[in-house]
Coordinates of C-alpha atoms and ligand atoms in Angstrom, one line a residue:
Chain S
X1 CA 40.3 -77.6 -18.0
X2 CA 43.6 -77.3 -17.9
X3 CA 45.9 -80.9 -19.3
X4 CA 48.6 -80.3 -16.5
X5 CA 45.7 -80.0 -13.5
X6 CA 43.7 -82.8 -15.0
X7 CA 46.5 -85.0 -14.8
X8 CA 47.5 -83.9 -11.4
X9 CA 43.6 -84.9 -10.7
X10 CA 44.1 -88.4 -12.4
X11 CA 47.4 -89.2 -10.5
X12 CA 45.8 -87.5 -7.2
X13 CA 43.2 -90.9 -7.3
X14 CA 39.2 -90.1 -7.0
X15 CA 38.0 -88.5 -3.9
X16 CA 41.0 -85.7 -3.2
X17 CA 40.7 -85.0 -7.3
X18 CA 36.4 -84.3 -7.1
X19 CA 37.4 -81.9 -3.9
X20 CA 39.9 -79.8 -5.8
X21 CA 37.5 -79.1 -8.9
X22 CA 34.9 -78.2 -6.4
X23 CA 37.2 -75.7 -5.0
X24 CA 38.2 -74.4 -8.6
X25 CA 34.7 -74.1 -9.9
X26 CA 33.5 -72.5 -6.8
X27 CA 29.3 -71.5 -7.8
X28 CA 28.9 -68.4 -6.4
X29 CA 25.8 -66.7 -6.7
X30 CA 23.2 -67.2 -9.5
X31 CA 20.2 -64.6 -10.1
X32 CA 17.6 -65.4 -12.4
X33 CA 17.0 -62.1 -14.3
X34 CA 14.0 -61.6 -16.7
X35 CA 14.3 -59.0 -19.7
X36 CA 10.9 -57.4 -21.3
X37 CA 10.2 -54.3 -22.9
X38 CA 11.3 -52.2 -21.1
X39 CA 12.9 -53.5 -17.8
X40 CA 14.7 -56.0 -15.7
X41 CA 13.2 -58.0 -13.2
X42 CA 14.2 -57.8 -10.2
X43 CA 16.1 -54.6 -11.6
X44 CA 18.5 -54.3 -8.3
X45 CA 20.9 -57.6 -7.6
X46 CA 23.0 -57.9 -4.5
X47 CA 26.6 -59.3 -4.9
X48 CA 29.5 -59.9 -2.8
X49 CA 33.1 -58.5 -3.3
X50 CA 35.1 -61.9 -4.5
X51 CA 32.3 -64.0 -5.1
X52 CA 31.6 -64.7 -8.3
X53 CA 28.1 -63.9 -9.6
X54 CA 26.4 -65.4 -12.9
X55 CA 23.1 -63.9 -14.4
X56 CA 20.9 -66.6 -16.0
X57 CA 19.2 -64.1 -18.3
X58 CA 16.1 -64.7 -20.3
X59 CA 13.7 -62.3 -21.9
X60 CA 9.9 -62.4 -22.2
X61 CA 9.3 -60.9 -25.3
X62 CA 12.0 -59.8 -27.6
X63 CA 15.7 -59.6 -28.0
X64 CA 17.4 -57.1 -25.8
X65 CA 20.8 -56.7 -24.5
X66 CA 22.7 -56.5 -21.2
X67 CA 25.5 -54.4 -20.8
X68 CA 27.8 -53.6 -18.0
X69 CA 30.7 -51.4 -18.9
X70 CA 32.6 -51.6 -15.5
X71 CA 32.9 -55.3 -15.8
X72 CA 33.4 -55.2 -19.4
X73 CA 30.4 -57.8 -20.2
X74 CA 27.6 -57.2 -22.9
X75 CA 25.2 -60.3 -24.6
X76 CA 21.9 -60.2 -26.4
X77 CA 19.4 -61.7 -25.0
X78 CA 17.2 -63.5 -27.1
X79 CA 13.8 -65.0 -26.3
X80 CA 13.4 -69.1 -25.3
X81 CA 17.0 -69.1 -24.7
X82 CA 19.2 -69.0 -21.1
X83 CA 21.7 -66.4 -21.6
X84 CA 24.6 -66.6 -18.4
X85 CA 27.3 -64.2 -18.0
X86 CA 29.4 -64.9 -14.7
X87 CA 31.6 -61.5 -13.4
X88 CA 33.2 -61.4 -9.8
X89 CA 32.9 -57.9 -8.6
X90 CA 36.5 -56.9 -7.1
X91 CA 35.5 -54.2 -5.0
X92 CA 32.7 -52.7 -3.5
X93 CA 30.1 -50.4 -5.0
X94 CA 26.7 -49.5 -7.2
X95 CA 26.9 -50.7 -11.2
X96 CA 24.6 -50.4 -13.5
X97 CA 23.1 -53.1 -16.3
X98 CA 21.3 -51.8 -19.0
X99 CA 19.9 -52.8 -22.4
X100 CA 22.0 -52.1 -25.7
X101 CA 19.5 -53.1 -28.2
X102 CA 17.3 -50.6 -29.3
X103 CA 13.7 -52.4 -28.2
X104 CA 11.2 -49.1 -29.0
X105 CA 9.5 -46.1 -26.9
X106 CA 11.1 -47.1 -22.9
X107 CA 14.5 -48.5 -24.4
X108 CA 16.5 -45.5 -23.0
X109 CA 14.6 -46.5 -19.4
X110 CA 15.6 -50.1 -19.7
X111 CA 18.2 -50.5 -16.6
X112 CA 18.9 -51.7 -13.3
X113 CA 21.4 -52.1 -10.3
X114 CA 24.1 -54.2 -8.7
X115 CA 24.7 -53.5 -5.7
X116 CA 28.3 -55.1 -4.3
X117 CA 28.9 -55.6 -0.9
X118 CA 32.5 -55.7 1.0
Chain Z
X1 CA 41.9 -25.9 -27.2
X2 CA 41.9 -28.1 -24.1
X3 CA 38.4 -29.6 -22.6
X4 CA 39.5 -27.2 -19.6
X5 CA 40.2 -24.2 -21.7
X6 CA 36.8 -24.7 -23.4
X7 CA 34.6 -25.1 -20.2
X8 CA 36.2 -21.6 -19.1
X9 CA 36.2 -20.2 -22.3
X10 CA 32.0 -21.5 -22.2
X11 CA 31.6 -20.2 -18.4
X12 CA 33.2 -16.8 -18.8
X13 CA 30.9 -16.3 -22.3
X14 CA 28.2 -16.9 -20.0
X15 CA 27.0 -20.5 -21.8
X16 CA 23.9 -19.5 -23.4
X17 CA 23.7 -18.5 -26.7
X18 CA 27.8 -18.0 -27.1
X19 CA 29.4 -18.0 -30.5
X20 CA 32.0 -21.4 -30.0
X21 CA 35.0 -20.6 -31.7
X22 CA 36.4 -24.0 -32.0
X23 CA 39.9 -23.6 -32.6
X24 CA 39.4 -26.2 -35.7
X25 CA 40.9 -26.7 -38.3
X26 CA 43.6 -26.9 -36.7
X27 CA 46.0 -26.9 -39.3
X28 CA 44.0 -24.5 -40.9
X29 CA 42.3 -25.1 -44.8
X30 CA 44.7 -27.3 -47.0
X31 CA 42.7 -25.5 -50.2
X32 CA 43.4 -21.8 -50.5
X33 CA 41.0 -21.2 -52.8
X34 CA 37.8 -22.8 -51.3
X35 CA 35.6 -20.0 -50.1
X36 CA 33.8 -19.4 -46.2
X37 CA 30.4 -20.8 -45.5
X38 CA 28.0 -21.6 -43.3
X39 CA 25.4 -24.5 -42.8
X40 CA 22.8 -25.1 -40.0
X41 CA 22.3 -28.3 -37.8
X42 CA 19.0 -29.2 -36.7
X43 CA 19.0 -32.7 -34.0
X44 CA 16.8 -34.4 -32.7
X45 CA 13.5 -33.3 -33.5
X46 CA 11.5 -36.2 -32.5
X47 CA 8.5 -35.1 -34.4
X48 CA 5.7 -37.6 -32.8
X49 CA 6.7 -37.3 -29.1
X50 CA 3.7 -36.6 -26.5
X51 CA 5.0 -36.3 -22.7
X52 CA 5.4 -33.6 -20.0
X53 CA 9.1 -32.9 -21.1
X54 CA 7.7 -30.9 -24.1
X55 CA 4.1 -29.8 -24.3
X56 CA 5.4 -27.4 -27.1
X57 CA 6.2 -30.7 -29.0
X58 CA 3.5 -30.1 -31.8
X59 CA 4.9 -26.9 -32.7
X60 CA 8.9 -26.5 -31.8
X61 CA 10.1 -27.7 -34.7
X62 CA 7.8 -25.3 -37.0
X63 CA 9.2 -22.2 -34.3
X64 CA 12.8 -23.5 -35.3
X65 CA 12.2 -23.7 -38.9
X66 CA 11.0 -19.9 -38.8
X67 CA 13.8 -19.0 -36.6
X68 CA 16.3 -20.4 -39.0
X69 CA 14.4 -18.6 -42.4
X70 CA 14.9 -15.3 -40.6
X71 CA 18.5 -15.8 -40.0
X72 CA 20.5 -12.6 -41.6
X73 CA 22.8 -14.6 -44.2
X74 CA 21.2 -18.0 -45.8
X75 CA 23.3 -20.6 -45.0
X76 CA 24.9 -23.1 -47.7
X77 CA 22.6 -26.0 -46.4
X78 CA 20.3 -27.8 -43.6
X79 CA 21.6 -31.1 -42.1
X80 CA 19.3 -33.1 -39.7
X81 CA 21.4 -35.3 -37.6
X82 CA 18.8 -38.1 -36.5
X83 CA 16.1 -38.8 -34.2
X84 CA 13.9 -37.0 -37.2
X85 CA 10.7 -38.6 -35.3
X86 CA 10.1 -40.5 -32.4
X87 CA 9.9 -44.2 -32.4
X88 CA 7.0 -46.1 -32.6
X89 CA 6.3 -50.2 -33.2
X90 CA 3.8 -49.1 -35.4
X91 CA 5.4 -49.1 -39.1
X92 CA 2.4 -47.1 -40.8
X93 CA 2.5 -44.5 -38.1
X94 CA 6.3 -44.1 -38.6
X95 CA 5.8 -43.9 -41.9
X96 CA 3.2 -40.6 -41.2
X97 CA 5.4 -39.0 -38.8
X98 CA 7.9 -39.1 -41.5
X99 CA 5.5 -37.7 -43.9
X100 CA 4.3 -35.0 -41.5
X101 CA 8.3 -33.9 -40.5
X102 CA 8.8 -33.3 -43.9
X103 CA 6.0 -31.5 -45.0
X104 CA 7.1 -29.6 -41.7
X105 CA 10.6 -28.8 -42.9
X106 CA 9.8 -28.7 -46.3
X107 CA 8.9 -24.6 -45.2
X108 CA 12.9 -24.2 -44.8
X109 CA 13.8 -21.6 -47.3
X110 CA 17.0 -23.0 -48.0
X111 CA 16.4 -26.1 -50.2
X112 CA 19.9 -28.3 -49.8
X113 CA 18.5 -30.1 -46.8
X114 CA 20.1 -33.1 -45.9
X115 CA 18.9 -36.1 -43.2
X116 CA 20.0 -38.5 -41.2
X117 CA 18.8 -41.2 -38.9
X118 CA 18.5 -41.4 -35.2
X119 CA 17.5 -44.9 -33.2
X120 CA 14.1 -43.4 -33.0
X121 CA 14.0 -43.2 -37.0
X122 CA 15.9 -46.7 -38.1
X123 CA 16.8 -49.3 -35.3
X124 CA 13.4 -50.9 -35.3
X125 CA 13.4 -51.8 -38.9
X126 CA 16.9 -51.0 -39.9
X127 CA 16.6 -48.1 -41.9
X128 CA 13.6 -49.4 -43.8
X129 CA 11.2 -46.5 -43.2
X130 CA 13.7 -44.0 -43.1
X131 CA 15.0 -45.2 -46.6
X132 CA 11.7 -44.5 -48.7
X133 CA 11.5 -41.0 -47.5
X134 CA 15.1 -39.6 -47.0
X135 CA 17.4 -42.0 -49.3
X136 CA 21.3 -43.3 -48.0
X137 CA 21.6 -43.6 -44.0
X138 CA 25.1 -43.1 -44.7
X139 CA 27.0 -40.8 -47.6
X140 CA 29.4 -38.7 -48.6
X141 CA 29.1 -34.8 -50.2
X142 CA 31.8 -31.9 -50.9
X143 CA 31.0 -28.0 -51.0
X144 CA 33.4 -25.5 -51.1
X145 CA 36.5 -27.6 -50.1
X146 CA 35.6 -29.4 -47.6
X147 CA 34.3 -33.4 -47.4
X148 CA 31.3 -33.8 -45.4
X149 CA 30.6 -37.6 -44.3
X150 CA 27.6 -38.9 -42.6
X151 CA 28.0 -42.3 -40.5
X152 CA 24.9 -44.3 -39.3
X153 CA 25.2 -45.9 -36.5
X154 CA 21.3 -46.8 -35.5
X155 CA 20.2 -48.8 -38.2
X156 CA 22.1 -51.4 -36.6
X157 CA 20.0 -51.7 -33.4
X158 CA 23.1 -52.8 -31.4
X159 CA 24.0 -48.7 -32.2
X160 CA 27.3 -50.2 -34.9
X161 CA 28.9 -48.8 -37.9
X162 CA 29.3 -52.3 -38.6
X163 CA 32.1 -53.5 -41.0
X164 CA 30.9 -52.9 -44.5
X165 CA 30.0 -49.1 -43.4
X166 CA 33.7 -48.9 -41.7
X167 CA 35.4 -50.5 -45.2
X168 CA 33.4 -47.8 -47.1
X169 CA 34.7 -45.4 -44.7
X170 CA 38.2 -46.4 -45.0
X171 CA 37.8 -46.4 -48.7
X172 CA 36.4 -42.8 -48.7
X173 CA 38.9 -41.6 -46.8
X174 CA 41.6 -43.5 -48.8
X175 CA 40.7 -40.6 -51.4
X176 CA 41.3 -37.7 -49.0
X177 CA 44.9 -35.8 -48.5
X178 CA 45.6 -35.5 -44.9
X179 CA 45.3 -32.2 -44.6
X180 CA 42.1 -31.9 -46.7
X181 CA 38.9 -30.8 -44.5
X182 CA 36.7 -33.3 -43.6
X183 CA 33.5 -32.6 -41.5
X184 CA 31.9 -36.0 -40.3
X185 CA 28.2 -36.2 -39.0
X186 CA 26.7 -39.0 -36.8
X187 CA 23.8 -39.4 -34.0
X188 CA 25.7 -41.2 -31.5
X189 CA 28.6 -40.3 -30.0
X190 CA 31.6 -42.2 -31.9
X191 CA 33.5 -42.1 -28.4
X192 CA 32.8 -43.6 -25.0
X193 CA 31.0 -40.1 -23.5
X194 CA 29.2 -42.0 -20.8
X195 CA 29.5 -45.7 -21.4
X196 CA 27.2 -46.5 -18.4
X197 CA 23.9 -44.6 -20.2
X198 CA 24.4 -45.9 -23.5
X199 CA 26.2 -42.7 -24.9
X200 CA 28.5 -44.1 -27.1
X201 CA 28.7 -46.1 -30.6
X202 CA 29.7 -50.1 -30.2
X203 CA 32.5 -50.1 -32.7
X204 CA 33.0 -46.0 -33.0
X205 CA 36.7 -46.4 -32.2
X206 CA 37.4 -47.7 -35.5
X207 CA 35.8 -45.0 -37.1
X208 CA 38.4 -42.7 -34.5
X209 CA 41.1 -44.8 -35.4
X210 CA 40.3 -44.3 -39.3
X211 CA 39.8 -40.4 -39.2
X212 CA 42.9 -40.3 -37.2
X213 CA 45.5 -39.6 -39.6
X214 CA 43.6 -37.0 -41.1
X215 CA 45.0 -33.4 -39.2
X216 CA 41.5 -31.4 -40.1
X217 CA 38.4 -33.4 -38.9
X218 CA 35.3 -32.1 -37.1
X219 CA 31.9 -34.6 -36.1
X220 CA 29.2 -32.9 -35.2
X221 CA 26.3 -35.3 -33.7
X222 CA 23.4 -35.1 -31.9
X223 CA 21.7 -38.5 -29.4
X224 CA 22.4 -36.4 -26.0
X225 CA 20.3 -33.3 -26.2
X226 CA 22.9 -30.6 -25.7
X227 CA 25.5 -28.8 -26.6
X228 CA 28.8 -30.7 -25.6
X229 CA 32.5 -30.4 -26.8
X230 CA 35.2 -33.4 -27.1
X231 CA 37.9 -33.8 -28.0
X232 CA 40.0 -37.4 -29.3
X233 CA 43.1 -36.3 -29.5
X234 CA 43.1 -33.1 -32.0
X235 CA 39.7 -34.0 -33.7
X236 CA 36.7 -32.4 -32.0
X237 CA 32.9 -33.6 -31.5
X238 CA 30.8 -31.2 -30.9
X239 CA 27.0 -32.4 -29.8
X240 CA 23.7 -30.4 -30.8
X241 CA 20.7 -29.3 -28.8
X242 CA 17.7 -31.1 -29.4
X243 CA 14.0 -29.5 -30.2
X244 CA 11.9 -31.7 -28.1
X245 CA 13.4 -31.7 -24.4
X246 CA 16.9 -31.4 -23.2
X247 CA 18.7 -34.5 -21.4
X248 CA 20.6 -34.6 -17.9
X249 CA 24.5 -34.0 -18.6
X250 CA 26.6 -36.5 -19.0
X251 CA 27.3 -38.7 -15.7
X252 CA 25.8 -36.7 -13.2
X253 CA 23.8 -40.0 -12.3
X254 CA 24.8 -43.5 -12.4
X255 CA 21.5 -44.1 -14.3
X256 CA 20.7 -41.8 -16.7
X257 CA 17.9 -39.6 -14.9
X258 CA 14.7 -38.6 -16.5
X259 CA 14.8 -35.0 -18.7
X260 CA 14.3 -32.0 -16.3
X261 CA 10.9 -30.7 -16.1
X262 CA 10.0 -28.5 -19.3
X263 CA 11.1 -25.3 -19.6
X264 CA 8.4 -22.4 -21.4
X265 CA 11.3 -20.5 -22.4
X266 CA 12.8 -23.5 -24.4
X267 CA 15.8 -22.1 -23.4
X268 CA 17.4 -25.3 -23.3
X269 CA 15.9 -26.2 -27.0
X270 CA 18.0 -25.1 -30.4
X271 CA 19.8 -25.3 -33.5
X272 CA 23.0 -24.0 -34.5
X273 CA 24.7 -22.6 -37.1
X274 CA 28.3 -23.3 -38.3
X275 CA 30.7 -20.9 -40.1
X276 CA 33.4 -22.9 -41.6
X277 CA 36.6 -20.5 -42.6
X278 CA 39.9 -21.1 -41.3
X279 CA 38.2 -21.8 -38.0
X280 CA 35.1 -23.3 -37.4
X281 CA 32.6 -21.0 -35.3
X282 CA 29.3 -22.5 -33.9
X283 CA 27.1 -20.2 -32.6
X284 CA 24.3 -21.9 -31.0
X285 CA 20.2 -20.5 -32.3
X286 CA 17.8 -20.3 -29.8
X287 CA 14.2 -21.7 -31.2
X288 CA 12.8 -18.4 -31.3
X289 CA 14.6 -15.2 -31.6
X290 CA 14.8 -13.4 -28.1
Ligands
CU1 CU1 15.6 -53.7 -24.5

């Protein structure tokens, strides 16, 4: 957090200070995605223009990636581990996620869709 | 040439089977003296692969081999630019498609045959496999003038040169005159061809940036199952055909679509041969002669 807005939030007194951090760390919209050899699941996610939109990302078997070039995000994602990325789509449209860690015979197949809504 | 220039120049020779001049080097060969020569690439082979893409797959590679001991002049030397065999979890059965592809290729008449990996070969055990049987996943040679380079970027699985390989690079090239002829081989794309399937290398920008000064530099790869031709800024990559099933081209699809159905002809299936004089001329080899 920012000094200069946390100060603003000390000298604003309690309750109007929790309602402004609220408002600055809006939630959005979380989807639970599960990586295995060799897909997504659910491989298609729905998202809203503006609205940000985290992926809690774990995998059932093996490290993979997630990539999405549009939005300029990639992680590994690596078994008994929650891996979130958080993008907020700016304009309507279909993107695609895929893996970016070689994972065997079905890696190349290993994508899926978001699907952003106006 | 521009990429426009080149898709005319492809359409009006009527795509198949056309001798590419590509208008490289472009400041023509620094060294006088070194003499004209030619070498084939083979890509992608995947020797191991059973689908529907290729029912041929058991014997296209031993058709291309014959093709290319038939051609009319010898040429200098064989390079294999990755994807040798097809992946597999199983490290003894990699290990005897790697046996059985080179027993395969080890019927090429010309002897100076030189490999590279693919994914398929190296990014499930980092180059472990592909090691005991074909040496360095990266090195350097020279014939006849020019400096031939090959980059891996598969045995990392996250498809990067990674910094020690882009420091040995730099320290290669450090040697080289910038107008000295460099030919550079890798299975990946080293630009962003189609970020959104994968068709690109993580950190292959560096190795751009690095060649960059250098005004005579061609990369030839392989990964995409086709012939393709690039250019960043006045260095060209030109992409080879596989021998195992062709792939969609690039970013017709938001996803990368499956490979079209199989073809008896194997029309879409090849190697190619590449002159290297004051221009470099690819001419594209079917698998078997028409
Ligand atoms: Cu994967």
């Amino acid at each position: 957090m920012n000094r200069r807005l946390f100060a603003a939030l000390l000298i604003g007194g309690a309750a109007s200070g929790a309602a402004r951090l609220l408002a600055a760390t809006e939630p959005g919209i979380e989807v639970s995605v599960a990586a295995s050899r060799f897909e997504y699941t659910p491989d298609k996610v729905k998202g809203k223009v503006g609205v940000p939109l985290t992926f809690v990302l774990t995998s059932l078997d093996r490290i993979h990636g997630f990539k999405m070039p549009e939005f300029g995000i990639r992680t590994d994602i690596v078994p008994d581990k929650e891996t979130r990325v958080t993008i907020t789509p700016t304009k309507p449209g279909t993107f695609t996620f895929f893996c970016d860690i070689f994972c065997g015979d079905g890696h190349e197949d290993m994508a899926g869709t978001l699907v952003v809504e106006g | 040439m521009q990429q426009t220039d080149r898709r005319q120049f492809l359409k009006l020779a009527g795509l198949a089977g056309v001798t590419f001049t590509a208008g490289l080097f472009p400041r023509g060969p620094a060294d006088a003296q070194s003499g004209d020569f030619h070498f084939v690439q083979f890509s992608d082979t995947h020797w191991g692969y059973k689908g529907a893409a290729n029912p041929d797959a058991e014997h296209t590679l031993e058709r291309a081999v014959a093709t290319v001991n038939g051609l009319a002049t010898k040429p200098d030397f064989i390079v294999f630019t990755g994807d040798l065999t097809h992946t597999t979890d199983d490290g003894k059965l990699r290990r005897e498609r790697m046996q059985r592809f080179k027993e395969i290729v080890s019927a090429l008449s010309v002897k100076d045959v030189r490999f590279m990996p693919g994914e398929h070969d190296a990014s499930l055990d980092k180059g472990e496999a592909f090691k005991e049987f074909f040496g360095a996943t990266h090195w350097t040679f020279d014939h006849k003038g020019v400096h031939f380079i090959a980059l891996d970027n598969v045995s990392d699985p996250g498809a990067k040169l990674g910094d020690e390989q882009l420091a040995w690079l730099a320290a290669d090239l450090k040697q080289r005159k910038t107008d000295d002829r460099i030919v550079v081989f890798t299975h990946r794309p080293l630009f962003d061809l189609v970020p959104n399937w994968d068709w690109a290398t993580a950190d292959g920008a560096k190795a751009v940036a690095l060649l960059m000064p250098y005004q005579n530099v061609v990369v030839f790869y392989g990964h995409i199952h086709q012939e393709h031709h690039h250019m960043t800024g006045h260095i060209a990559h030109h992409a080879a055909k596989s021998l195992i099933f062709p792939q969609a081209a690039p970013g017709t699809a938001p996803k990368r679509p499956p490979p079209p159905p199989f073809d008896a002809s194997l029309a879409p299936l090849g190697t190619r041969d590449v002159a290297m004089a004051k221009a470099v001329t690819i001419t594209e080899l079917p698998v078997v002669k028409a």
